[in-house]
Tab-separated table of C-alpha atoms and ligand atoms in Angstrom:
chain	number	residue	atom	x	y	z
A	1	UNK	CA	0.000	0.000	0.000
A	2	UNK	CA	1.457	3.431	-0.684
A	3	UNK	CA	0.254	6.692	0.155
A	4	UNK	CA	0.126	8.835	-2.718
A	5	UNK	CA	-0.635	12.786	-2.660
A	6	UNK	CA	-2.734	14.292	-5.501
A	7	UNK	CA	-2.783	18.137	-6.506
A	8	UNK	CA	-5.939	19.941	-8.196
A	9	UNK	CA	-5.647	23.289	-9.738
A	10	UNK	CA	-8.473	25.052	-10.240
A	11	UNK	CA	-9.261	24.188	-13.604
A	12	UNK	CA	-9.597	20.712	-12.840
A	13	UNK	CA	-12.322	21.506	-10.294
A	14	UNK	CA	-14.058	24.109	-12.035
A	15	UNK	CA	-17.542	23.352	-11.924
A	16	UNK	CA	-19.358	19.956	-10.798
A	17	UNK	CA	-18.807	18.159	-13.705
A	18	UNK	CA	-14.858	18.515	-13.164
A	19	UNK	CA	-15.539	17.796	-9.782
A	20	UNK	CA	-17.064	14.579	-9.963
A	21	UNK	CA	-13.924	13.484	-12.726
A	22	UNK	CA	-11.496	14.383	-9.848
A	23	UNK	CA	-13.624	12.630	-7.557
A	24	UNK	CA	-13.392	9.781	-10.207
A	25	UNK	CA	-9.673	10.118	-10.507
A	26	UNK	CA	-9.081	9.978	-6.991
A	27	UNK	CA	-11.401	7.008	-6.217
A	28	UNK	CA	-9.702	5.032	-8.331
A	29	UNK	CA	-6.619	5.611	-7.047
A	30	UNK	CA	-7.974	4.662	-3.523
A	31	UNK	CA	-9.682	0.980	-5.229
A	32	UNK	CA	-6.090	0.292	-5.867
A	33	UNK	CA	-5.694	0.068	-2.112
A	34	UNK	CA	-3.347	3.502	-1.518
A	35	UNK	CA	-3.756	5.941	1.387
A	36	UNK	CA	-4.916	9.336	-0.654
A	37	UNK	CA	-4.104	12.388	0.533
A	38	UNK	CA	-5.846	15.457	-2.031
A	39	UNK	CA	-4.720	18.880	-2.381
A	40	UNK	CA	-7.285	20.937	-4.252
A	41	UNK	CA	-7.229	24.767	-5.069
A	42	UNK	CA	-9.982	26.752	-5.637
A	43	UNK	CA	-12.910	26.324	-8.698
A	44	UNK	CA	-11.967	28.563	-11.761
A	45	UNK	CA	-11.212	32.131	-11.687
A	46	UNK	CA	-12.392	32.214	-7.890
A	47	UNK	CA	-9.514	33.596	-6.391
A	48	UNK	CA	-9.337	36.303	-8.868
A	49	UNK	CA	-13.199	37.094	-8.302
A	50	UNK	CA	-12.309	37.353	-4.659
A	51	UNK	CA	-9.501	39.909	-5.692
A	52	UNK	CA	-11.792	41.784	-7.704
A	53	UNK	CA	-14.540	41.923	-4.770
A	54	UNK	CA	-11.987	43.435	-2.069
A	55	UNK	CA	-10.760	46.014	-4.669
A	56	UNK	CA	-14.292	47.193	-5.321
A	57	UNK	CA	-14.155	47.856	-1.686
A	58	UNK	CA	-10.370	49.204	-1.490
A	59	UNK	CA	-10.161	50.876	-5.176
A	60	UNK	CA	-6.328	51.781	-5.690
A	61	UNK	CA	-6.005	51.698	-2.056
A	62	UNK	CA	-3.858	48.856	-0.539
A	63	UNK	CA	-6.122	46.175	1.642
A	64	UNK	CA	-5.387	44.650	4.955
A	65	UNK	CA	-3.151	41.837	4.052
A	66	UNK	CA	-4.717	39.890	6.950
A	67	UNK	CA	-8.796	40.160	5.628
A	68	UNK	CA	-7.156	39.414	2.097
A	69	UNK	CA	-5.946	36.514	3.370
A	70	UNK	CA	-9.495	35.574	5.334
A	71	UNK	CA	-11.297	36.485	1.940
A	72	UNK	CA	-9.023	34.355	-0.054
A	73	UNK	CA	-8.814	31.407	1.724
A	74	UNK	CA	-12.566	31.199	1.088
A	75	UNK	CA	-12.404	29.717	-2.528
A	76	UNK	CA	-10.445	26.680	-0.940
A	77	UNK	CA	-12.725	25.836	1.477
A	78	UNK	CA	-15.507	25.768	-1.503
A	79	UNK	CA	-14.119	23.438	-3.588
A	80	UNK	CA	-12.295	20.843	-0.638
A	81	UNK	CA	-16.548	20.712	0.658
A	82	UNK	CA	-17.845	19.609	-3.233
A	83	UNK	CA	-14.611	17.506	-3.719
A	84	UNK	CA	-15.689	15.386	-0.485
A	85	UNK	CA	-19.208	15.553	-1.538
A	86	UNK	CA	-18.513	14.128	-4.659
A	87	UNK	CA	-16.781	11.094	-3.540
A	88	UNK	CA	-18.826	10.482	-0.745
A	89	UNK	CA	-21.617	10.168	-3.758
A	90	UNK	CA	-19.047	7.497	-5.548
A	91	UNK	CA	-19.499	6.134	-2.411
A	92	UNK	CA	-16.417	6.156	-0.799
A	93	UNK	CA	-15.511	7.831	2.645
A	94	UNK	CA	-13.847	11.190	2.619
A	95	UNK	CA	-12.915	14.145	4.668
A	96	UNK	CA	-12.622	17.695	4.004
A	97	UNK	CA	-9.957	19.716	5.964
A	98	UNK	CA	-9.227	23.486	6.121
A	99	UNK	CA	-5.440	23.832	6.228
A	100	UNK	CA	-5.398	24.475	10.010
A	101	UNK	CA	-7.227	21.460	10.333
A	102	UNK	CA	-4.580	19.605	8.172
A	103	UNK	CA	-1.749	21.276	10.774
A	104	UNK	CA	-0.590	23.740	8.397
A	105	UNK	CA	1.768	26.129	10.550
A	106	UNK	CA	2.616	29.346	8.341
A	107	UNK	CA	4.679	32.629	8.972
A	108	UNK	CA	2.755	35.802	9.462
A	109	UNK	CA	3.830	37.066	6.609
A	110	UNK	CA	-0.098	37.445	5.387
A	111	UNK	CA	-0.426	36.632	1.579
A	112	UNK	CA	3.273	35.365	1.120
A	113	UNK	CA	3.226	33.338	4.163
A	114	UNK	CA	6.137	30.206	4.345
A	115	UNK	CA	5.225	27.084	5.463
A	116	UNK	CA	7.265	26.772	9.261
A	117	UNK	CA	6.052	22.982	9.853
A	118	UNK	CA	2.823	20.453	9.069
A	119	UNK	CA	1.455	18.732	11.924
A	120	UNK	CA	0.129	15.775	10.077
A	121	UNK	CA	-1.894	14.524	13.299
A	122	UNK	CA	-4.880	14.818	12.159
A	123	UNK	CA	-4.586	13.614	8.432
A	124	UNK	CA	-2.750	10.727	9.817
A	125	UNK	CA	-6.061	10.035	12.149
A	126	UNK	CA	-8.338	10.305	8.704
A	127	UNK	CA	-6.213	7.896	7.036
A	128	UNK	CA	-6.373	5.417	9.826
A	129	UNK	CA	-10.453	5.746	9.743
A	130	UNK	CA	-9.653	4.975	5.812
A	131	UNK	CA	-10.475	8.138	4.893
A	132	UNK	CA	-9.629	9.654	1.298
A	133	UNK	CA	-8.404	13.202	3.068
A	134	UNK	CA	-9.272	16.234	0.756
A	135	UNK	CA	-7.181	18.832	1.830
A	136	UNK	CA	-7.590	23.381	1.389
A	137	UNK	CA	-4.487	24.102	-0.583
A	138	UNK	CA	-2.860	27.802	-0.439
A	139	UNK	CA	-3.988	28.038	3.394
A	140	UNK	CA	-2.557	27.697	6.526
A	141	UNK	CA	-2.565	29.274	10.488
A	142	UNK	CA	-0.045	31.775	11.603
A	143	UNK	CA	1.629	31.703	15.199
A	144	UNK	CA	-1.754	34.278	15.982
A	145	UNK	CA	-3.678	32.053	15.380
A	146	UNK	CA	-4.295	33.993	12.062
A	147	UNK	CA	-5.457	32.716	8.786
A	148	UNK	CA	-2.817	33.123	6.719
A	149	UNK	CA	-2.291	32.132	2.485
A	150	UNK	CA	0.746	30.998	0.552
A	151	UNK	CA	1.182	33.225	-2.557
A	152	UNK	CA	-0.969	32.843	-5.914
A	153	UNK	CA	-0.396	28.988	-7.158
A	154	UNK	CA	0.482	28.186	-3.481
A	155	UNK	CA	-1.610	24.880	-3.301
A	156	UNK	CA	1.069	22.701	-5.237
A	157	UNK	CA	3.378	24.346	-2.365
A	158	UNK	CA	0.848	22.495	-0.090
A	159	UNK	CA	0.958	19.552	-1.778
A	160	UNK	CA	4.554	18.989	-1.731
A	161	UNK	CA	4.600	19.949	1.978
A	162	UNK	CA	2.336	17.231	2.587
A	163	UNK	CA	4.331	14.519	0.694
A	164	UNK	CA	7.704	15.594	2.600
A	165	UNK	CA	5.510	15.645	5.952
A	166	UNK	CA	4.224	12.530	5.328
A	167	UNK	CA	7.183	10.931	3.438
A	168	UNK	CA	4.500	9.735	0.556
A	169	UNK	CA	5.281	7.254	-2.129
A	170	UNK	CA	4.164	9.850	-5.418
A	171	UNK	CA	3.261	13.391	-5.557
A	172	UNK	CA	0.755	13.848	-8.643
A	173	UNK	CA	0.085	17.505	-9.765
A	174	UNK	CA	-2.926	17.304	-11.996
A	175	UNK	CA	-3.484	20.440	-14.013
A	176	UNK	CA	-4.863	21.280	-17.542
A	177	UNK	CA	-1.915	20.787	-19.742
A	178	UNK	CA	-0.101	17.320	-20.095
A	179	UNK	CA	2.531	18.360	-18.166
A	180	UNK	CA	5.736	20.787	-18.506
A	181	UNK	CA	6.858	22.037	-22.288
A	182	UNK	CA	8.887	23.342	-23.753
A	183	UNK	CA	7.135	26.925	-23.586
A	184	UNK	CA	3.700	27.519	-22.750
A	185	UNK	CA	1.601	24.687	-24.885
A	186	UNK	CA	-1.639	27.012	-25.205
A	187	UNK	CA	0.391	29.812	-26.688
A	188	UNK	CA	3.123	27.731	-28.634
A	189	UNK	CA	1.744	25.623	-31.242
A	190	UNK	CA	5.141	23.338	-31.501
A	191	UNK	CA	6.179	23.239	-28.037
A	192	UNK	CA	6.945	19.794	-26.609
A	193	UNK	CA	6.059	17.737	-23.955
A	194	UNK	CA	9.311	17.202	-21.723
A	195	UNK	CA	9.135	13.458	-20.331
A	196	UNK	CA	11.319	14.366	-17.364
A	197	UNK	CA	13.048	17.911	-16.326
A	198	UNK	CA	15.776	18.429	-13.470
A	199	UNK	CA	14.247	20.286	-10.464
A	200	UNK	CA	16.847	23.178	-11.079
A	201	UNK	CA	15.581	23.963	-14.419
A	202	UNK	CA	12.188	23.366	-13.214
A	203	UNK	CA	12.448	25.749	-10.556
A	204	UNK	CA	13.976	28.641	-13.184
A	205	UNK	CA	11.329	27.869	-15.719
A	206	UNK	CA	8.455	28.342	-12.954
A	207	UNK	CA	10.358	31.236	-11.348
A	208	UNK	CA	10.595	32.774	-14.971
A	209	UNK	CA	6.959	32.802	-15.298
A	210	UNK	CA	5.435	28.968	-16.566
A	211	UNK	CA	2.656	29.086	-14.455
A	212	UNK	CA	2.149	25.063	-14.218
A	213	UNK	CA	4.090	24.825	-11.098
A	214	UNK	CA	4.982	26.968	-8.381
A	215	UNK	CA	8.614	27.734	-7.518
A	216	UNK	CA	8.081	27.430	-3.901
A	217	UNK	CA	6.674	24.061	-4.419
A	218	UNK	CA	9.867	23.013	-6.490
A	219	UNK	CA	12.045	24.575	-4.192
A	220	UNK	CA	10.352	22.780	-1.796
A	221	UNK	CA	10.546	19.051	-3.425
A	222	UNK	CA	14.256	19.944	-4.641
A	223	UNK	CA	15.097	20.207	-0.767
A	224	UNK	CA	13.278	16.890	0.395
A	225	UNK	CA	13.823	15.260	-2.514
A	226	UNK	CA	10.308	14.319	-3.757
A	227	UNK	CA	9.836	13.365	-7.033
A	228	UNK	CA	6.704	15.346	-8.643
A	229	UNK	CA	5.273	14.195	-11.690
A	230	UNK	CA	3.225	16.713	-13.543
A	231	UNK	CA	-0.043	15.715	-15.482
A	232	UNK	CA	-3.423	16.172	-17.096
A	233	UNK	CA	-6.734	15.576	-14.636
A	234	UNK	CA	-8.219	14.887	-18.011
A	235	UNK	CA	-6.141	12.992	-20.056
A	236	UNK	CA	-4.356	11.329	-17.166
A	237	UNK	CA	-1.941	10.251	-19.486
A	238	UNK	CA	2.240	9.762	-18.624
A	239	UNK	CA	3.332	13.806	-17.997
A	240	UNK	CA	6.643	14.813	-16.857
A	241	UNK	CA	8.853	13.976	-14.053
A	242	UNK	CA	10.403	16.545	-12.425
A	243	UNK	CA	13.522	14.756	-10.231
A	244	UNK	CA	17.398	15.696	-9.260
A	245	UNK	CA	18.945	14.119	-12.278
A	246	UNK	CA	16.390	13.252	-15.459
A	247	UNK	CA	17.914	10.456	-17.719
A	248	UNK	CA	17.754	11.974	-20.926
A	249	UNK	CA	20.512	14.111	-22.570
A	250	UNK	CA	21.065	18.168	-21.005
A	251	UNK	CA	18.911	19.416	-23.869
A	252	UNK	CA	20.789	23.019	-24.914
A	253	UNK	CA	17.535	24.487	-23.287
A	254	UNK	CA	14.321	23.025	-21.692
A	255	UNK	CA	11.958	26.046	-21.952
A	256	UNK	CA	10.888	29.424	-22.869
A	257	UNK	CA	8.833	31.026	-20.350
A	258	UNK	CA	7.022	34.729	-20.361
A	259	UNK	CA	6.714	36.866	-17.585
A	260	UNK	CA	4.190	40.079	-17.934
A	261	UNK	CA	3.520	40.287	-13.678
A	262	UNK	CA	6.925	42.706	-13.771
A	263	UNK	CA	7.283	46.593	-13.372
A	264	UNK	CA	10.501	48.200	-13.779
A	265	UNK	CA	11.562	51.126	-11.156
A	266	UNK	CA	14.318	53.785	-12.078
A	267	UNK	CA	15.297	56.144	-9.384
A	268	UNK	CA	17.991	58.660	-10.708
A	269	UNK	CA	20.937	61.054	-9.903
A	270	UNK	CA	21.368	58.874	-6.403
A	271	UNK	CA	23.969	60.364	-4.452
A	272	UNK	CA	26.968	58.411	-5.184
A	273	UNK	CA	28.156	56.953	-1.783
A	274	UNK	CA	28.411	53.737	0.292
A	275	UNK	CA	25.169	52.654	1.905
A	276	UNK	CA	22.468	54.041	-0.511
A	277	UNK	CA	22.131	51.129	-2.622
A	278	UNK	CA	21.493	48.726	0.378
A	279	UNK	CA	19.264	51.364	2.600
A	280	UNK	CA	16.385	50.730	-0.687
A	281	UNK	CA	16.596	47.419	-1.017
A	282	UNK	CA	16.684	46.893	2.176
A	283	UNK	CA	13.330	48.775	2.738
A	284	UNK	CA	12.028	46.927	-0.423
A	285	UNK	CA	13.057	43.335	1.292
A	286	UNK	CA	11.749	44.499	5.135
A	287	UNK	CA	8.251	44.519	2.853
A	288	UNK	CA	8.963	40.525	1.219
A	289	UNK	CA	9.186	42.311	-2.150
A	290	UNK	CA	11.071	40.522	-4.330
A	291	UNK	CA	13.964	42.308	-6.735
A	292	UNK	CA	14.710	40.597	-9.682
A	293	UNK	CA	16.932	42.133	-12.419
A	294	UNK	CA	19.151	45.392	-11.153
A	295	UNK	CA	21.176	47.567	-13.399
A	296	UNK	CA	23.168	50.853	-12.115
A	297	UNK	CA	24.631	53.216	-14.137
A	298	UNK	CA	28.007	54.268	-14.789
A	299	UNK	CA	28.049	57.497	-12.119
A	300	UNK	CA	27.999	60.917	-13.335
A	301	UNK	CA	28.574	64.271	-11.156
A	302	UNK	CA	28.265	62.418	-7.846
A	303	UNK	CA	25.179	60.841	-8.395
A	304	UNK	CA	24.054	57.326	-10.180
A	305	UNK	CA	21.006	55.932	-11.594
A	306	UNK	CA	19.663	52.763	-10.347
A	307	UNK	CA	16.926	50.187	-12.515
A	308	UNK	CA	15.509	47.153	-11.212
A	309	UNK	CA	11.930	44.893	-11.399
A	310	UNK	CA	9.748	44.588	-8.664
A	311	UNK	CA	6.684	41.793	-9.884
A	312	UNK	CA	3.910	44.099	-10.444
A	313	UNK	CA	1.555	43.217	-8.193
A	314	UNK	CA	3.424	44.372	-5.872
A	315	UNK	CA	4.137	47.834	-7.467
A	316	UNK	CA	2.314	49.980	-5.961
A	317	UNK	CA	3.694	49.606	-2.876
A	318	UNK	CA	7.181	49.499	-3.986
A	319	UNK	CA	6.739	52.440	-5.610
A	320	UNK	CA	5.324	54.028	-2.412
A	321	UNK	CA	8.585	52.691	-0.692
A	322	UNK	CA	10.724	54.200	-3.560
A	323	UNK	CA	8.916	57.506	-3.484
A	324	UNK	CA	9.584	58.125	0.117
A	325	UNK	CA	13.391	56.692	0.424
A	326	UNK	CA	13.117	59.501	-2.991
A	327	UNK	CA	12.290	62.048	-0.637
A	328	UNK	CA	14.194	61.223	2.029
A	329	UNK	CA	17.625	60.571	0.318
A	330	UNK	CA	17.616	63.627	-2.050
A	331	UNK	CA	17.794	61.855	-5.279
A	332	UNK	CA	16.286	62.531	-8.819
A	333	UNK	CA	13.265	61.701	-10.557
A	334	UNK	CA	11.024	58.314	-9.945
A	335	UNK	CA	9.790	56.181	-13.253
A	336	UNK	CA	7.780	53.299	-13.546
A	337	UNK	CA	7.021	51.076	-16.303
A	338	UNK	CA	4.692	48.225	-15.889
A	339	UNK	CA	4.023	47.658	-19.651
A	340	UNK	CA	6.960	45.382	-20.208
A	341	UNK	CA	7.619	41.722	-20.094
A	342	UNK	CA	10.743	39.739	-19.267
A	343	UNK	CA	10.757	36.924	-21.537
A	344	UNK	CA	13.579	33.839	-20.503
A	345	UNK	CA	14.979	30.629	-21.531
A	346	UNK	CA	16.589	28.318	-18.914
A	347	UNK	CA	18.738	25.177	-20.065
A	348	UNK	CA	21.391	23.021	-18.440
A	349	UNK	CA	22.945	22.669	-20.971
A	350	UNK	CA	23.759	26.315	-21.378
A	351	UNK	CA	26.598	25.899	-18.919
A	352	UNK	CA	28.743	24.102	-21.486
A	353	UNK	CA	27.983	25.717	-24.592
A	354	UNK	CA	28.713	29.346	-25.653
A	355	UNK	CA	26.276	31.264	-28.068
A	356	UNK	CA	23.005	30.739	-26.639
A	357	UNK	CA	22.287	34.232	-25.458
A	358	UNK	CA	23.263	35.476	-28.666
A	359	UNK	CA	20.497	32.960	-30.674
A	360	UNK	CA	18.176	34.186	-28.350
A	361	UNK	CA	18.893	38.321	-29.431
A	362	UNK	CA	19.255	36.893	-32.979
A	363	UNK	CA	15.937	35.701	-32.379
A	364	UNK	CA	14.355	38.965	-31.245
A	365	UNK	CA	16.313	41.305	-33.535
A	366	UNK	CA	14.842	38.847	-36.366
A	367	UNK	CA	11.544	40.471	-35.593
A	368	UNK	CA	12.399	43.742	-34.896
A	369	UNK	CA	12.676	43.387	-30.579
A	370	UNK	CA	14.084	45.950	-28.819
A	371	UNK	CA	15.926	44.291	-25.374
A	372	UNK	CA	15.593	46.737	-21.930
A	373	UNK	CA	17.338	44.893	-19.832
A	374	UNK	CA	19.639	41.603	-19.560
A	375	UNK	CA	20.511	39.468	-17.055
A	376	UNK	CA	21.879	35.723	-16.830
A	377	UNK	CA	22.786	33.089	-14.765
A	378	UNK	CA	24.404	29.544	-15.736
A	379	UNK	CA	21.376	28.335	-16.627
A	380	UNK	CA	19.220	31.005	-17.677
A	381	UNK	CA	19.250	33.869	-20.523
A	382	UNK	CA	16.154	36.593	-18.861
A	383	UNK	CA	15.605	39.499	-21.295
A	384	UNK	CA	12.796	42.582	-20.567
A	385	UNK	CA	10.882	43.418	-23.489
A	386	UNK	CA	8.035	45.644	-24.206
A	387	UNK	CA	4.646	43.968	-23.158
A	388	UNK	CA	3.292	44.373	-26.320
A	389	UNK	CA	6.322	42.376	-27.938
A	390	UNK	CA	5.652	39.266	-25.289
A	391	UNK	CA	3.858	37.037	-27.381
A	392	UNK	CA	5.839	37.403	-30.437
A	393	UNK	CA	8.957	37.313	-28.348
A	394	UNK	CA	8.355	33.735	-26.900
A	395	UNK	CA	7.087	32.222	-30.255
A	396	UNK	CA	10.479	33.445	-32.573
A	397	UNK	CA	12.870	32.349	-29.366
A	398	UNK	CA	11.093	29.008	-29.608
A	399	UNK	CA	10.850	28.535	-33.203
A	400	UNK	CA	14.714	29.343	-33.440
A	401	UNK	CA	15.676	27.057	-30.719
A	402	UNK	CA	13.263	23.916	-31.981
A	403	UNK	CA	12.651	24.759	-35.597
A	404	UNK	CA	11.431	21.767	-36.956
A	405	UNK	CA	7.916	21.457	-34.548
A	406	UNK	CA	5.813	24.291	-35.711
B	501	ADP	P1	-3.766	24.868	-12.130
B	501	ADP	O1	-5.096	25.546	-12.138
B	501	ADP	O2	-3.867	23.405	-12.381
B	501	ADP	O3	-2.905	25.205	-10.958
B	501	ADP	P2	-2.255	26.721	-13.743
B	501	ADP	O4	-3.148	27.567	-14.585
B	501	ADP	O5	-1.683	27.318	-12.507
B	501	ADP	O6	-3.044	25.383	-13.438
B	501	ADP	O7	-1.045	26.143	-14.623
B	501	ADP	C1	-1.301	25.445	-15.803
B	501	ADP	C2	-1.105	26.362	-16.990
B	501	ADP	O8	0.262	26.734	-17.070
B	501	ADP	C3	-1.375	25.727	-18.325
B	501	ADP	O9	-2.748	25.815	-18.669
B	501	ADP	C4	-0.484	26.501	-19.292
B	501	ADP	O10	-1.232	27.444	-20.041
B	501	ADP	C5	0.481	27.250	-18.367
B	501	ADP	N1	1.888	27.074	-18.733
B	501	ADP	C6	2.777	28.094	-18.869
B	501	ADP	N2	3.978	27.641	-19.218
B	501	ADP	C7	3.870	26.278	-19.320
B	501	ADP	C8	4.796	25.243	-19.648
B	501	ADP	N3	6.093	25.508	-19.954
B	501	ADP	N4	4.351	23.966	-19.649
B	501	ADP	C9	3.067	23.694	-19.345
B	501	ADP	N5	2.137	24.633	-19.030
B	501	ADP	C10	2.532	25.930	-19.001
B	502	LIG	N1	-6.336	29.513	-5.481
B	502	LIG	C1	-4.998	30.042	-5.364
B	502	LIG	C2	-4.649	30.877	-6.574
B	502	LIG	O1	-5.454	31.035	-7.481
B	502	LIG	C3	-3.981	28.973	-5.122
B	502	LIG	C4	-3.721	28.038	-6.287
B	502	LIG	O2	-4.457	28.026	-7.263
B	502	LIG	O3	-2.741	27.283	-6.190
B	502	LIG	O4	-3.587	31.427	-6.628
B	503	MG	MG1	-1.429	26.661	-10.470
């Protein structure tokens, strides 16, 4: 008998008919004899909805982080009640729990809350009772006894907690796609199915903006070493391993992968002296906001310019942040841009050959692409783009790296 974990996005559970294939999906994994533990997100769009109702309340104004998180947490605990409602109707025994319920201990860092530790009591006690368990993904309980959520796609972060909590046997992540491609499969007539991908280039290519798994929850397998395979709650057919060291041959790269949830921030003439650099991104880090690419100019009368992303959701306030360290600092002007797109390819095998980053601007000056920004790592090749280039962007990088699958 082996316990296996299984991950639901919310496309697979979007209305009842999904739900009862789930339910189907599930149940048949439990006939086999296995302990099942389920991980389900919320039906549909609901999350954004949610979003959408607390800004007709807020407007432009920034929301309590901790009744965002209350409001939020809401879709889950929809769709875990109709998941266990529809196998109950299969007839089989199941369980919905909340994430506190499931021992989900969290940070207090409300809507980018960490996982600290899962207290898998009281799944463990379901199991026993032969339960299938159908746990609230993207949830959990600060130390105030607060709800608290994970960050947007944080239920496959809950999944893989579970699976490392619980040691499990498999940790399924059922989505809408087949599994990981080579660039996004909806957009990208010729991309390919990967049959297995390293967890290092798995974690760039979700990091980089390929929605179909979380980096947190590959970060988060990478460490306890759980193999996740990726796959369709439709099809159910073989999707892709993602594992320390896949078989097949370091392809030159595994992915393309768009990001348009970036805005750029340049504050300019900064005083040119030791400290200033670190006081703002200090301020920007005290806030969990996340700096991606930086770029500082060559200084000029005493002063330098500074660039760098921020993801655009969290703008607003980063601009308010920038604004006031601004102010308070005597620099120049503030810009922001949040019409642009970083657009990236990641590849092991980019370590040990030279060139690739040059096919990839080949690529874009091809169609006429104007680059904003670079930046690179041994794996990865991120460029920032206007927005409205995005689309055409990903498909000439893609076509020039696999030509012959259009
Ligand atoms: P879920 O609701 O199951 O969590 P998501 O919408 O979060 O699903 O992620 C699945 C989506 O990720 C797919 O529908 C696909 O459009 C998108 N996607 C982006 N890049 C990739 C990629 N490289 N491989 C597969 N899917 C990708
Ligand atoms: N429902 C949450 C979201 O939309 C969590 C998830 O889907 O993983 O971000
Ligand atoms: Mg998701």
């Amino acid at each position: 008998m082996s316990l296996i974990v299984q991950k639901f996005g919310g496309s697979s559970v979007k209305d009842a008919e999904h739900v009862m294939n789930v339910a189907r999906v599930v149940t048949d994994t439990y006939k086999k004899g296995n302990s099942v533990v389920v991980v389900v997100s919320a039906q549909g769009d609901t999350t954004d909805d949610l979003i959408e109702k607390a800004a007709e309340i807020n407007g432009d104004s920034l929301a309590s982080k901790r009744e965002m998180d209350m409001l939020l947490a809401s879709g889950e605990q929809i769709s875990i009640s109709l998941l266990a409602m529809a196998i109950q109707k299969l007839g089989y025994p199941a369980v919905s729990l909340l994430g506190w319920q499931a021992g989900f201990k969290t940070t207090s860092s409300h809507t980018w809350a960490r996982i600290r530790k899962v207290d898998t009591s009281r799944i463990k006690q379901e199991l026993d009772q032969k339960k299938i368990v159908v746990v609230a993904g993207f949830q959990g309980l600060s130390r105030y006894d607060d709800i608290t959520t994970l960050g947007r796609g944080g239920s496959d972060t809950s999944a893989v907690a579970i699976a490392a909590a619980m040691h499990a046997d498999l940790c399924q992540i059922y989505t809408d796609v087949e599994g990981v491609y080579t660039a996004d499969p909806r957009k990208i007539k010729g991309a390919i199915k990967l049959n297995e991908i390293s967890y290092d280039e798995m974690l760039e290519l979700a990091t980089l903006g390929a929605q179909v798994l979380n980096n947190r929850s590959v970060e988060m397998a990478k460490k306890y070493n759980i193999e996740l395979e990726v796959l369709s709650s439709l099809t159910q057919k073989p999707g892709t391993i993602v594992k320390e060291r896949p078989k097949m041959e370091k392809m030159l790269i595994s992915g393309v992968a768009k990001d348009t949830n970036v805005a750029r921030i340049s504050v300019t003439c900064i005083p040119d002296k030791p400290g200033l650099a670190f006081k703002m991104f200090s301020k920007l880090s005290a806030r969990d906001i996340n700096v991606d690419i930086i770029l500082q100019s060559i200084g000029r009368d005493g002063t330098k310019d500074i660039t760098f992303t921020v993801p655009k959701d969290k703008g607003a306030e980063a601009l308010q942040i920038i604004e006031k360290f601004a102010n308070d600092n005597g620099t120049g002007a503030v810009h922001y841009d949040d019409k642009i797109a970083k657009i990236s390819i990641v590849g092991a095998g980019m370590e040990t050959h030279a060139g690739v980053a040059s096919t990839m601007f080949e690529a874009l000056y091809n169609r006429q692409i104007n680059i904003q920004m670079i930046s690179t790592s041994e794996i990865k090749v991120s460029v920032l783009i206007d927005k409205r280039d995005a689309d055409l962007a990903v498909e000439a990088i893609h076509d020039k790296f696999f030509p012959d699958n259009d």
